[in-house]
C-alpha positions as a printed NumPy array, in Angstrom:
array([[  3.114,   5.247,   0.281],
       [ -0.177,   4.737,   2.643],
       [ -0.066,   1.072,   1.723],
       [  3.701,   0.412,   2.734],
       [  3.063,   3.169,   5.921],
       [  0.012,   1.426,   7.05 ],
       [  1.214,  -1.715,   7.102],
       [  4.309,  -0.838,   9.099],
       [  2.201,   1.136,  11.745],
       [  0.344,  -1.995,  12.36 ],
       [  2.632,  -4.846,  12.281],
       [  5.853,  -3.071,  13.236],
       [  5.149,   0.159,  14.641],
       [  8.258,   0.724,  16.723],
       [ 10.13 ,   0.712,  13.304],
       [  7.648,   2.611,  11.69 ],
       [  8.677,   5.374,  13.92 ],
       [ 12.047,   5.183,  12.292],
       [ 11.583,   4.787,   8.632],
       [ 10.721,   7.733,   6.137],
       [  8.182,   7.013,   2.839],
       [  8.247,   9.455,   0.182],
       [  6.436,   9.238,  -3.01 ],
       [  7.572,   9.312,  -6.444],
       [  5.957,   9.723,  -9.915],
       [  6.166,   5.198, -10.331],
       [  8.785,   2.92 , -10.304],
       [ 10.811,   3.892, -13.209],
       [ 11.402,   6.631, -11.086],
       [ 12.502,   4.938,  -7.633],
       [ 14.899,   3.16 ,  -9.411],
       [ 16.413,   6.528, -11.007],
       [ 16.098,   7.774,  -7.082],
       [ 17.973,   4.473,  -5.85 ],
       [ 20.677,   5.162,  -8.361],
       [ 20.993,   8.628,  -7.525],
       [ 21.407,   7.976,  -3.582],
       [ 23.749,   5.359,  -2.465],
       [ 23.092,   4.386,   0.993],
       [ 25.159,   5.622,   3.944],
       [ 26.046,   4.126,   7.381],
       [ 23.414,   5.678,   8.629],
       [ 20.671,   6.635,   5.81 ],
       [ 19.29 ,   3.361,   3.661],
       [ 17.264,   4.051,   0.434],
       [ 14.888,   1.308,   0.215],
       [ 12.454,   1.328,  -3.031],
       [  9.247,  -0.046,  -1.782],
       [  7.301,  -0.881,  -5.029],
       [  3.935,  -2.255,  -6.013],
       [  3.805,  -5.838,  -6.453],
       [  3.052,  -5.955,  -9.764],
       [  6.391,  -4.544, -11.238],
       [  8.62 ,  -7.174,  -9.146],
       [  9.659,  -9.063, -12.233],
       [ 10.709,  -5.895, -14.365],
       [ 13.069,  -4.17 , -11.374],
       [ 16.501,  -3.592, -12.983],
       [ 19.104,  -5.868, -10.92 ],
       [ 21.137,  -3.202, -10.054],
       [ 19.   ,  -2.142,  -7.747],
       [ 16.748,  -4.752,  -7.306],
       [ 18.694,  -6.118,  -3.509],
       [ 17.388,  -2.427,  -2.43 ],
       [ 13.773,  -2.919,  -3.691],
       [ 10.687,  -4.673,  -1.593],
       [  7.408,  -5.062,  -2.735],
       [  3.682,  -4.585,  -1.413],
       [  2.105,  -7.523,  -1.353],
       [ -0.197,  -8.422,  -4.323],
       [  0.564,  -8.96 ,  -7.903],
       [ -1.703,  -6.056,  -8.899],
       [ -2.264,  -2.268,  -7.853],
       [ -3.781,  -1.865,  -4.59 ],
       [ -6.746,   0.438,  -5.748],
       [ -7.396,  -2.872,  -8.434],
       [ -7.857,  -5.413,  -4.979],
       [ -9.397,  -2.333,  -2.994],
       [-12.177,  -2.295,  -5.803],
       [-13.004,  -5.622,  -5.865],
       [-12.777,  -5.917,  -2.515],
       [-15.662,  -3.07 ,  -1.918],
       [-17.692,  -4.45 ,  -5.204],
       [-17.706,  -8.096,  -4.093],
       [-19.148,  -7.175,  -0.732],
       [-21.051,  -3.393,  -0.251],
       [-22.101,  -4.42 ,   3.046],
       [-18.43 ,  -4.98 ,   4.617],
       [-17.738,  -1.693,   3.303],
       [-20.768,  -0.095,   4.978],
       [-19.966,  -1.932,   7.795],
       [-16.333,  -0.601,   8.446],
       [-17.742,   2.902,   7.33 ],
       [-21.127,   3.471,   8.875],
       [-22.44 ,   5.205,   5.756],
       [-25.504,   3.183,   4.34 ],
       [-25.508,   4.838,   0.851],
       [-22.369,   2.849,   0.205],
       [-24.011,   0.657,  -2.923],
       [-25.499,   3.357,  -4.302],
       [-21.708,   5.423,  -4.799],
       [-20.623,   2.385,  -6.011],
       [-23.207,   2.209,  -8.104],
       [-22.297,   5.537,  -9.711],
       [-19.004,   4.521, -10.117],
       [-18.954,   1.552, -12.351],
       [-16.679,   0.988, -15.214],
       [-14.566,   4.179, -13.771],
       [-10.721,   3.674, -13.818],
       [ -9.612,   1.84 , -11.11 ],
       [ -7.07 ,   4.751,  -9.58 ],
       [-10.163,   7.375, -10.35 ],
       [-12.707,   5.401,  -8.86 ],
       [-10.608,   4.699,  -5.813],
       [-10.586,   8.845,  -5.373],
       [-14.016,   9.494,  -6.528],
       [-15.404,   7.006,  -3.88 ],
       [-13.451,   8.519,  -1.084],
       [-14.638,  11.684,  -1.898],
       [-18.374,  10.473,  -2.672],
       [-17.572,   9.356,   1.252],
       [-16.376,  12.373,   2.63 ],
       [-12.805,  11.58 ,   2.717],
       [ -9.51 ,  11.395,   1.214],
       [ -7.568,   9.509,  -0.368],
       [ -5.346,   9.069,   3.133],
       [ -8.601,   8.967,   5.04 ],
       [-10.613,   6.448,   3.205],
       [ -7.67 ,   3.888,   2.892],
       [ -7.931,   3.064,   6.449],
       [-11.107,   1.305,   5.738],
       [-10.074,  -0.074,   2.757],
       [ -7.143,  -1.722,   4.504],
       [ -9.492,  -3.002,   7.117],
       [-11.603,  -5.018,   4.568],
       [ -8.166,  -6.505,   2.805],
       [ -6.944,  -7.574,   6.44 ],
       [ -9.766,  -9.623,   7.124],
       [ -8.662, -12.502,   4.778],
       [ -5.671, -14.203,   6.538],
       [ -3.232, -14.981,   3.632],
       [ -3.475, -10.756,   3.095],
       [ -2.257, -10.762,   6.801],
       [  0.773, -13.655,   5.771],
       [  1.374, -11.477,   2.98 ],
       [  1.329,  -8.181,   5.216],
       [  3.467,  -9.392,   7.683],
       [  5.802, -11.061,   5.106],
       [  6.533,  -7.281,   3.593],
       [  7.135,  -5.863,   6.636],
       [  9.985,  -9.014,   7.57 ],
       [ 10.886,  -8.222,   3.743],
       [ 11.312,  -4.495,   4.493],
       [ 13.259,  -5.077,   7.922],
       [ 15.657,  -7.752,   6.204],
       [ 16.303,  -4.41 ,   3.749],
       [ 16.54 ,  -2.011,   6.574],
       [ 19.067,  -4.468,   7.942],
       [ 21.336,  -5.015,   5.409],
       [ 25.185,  -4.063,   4.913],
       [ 25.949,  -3.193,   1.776]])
């Protein structure tokens, strides 16, 4: 939810102001929830799923589905993002003990140690991914492939069926 909300706050945030993210348990159950709820004239269901689950959407629903950009989970590139480079981490947070949570961390699961560093931090989960986002937007084909989900998720919005 914060990835698809985040990214539509900063690329498109007129729409944002329009569109409605709720969270469900994974994808097996958006598509149950996009079977369930037809759209309206006036009310669209959109799924917005991880990348990583693009190939295995049922077509029935998959002309209602977009997809965060990556082919993995976000807390997976977040990770590697904040492992690769401590210091841009510090950077965007101001806290210099940054290496040495990460430290702590190692070899945790990568949707634990996404939590458990936020914490560690000060934050949550909400509040730390603001940072995290920060660090992914700094290579340019993550802002292509930003930008290209939000066009993805307007072409959705758009749609008759």
């Amino acid at each position: 939810v914060e990835f698809g909300r985040s990214l539509l706050d900063r690329f498109e945030p007129r729409l944002a102001r329009r569109v409605d993210f709720c969270a469900r348990g994974g994808s097996g159950e958006v598509v149950n929830a996009l079977r369930a709820m037809p759209n309206t004239a006036r009310i669209k269901f959109i799924g917005n799923l991880d990348g990583d689950v693009r190939q295995a959407t049922p077509p029935d629903v998959a002309m209602r589905c977009v997809y965060l950009p990556g082919d993995r989970a976000i807390e997976l590139i977040f990770r590697e993002l904040a492992l690769s480079d401590p210091q841009a981490l510090v950077d965007v947070t101001g806290y210099d003990r940054v290496p040495a949570v990460l430290g702590g961390l190692e070899g945790r699961d990568p949707h634990d140690w996404y939590r458990e560093v936020a914490t560690e931090l000060g934050y949550t989960k909400a509040q730390f991914f603001p940072f995290m986002l920060a660090l992914w937007l700094r290579n340019e084909e993550n802002v292509v492939a930003a930008k290209l989900y939000v066009e993805a998720l307007q072409t959705a919005l758009e749609h008759r069926d």
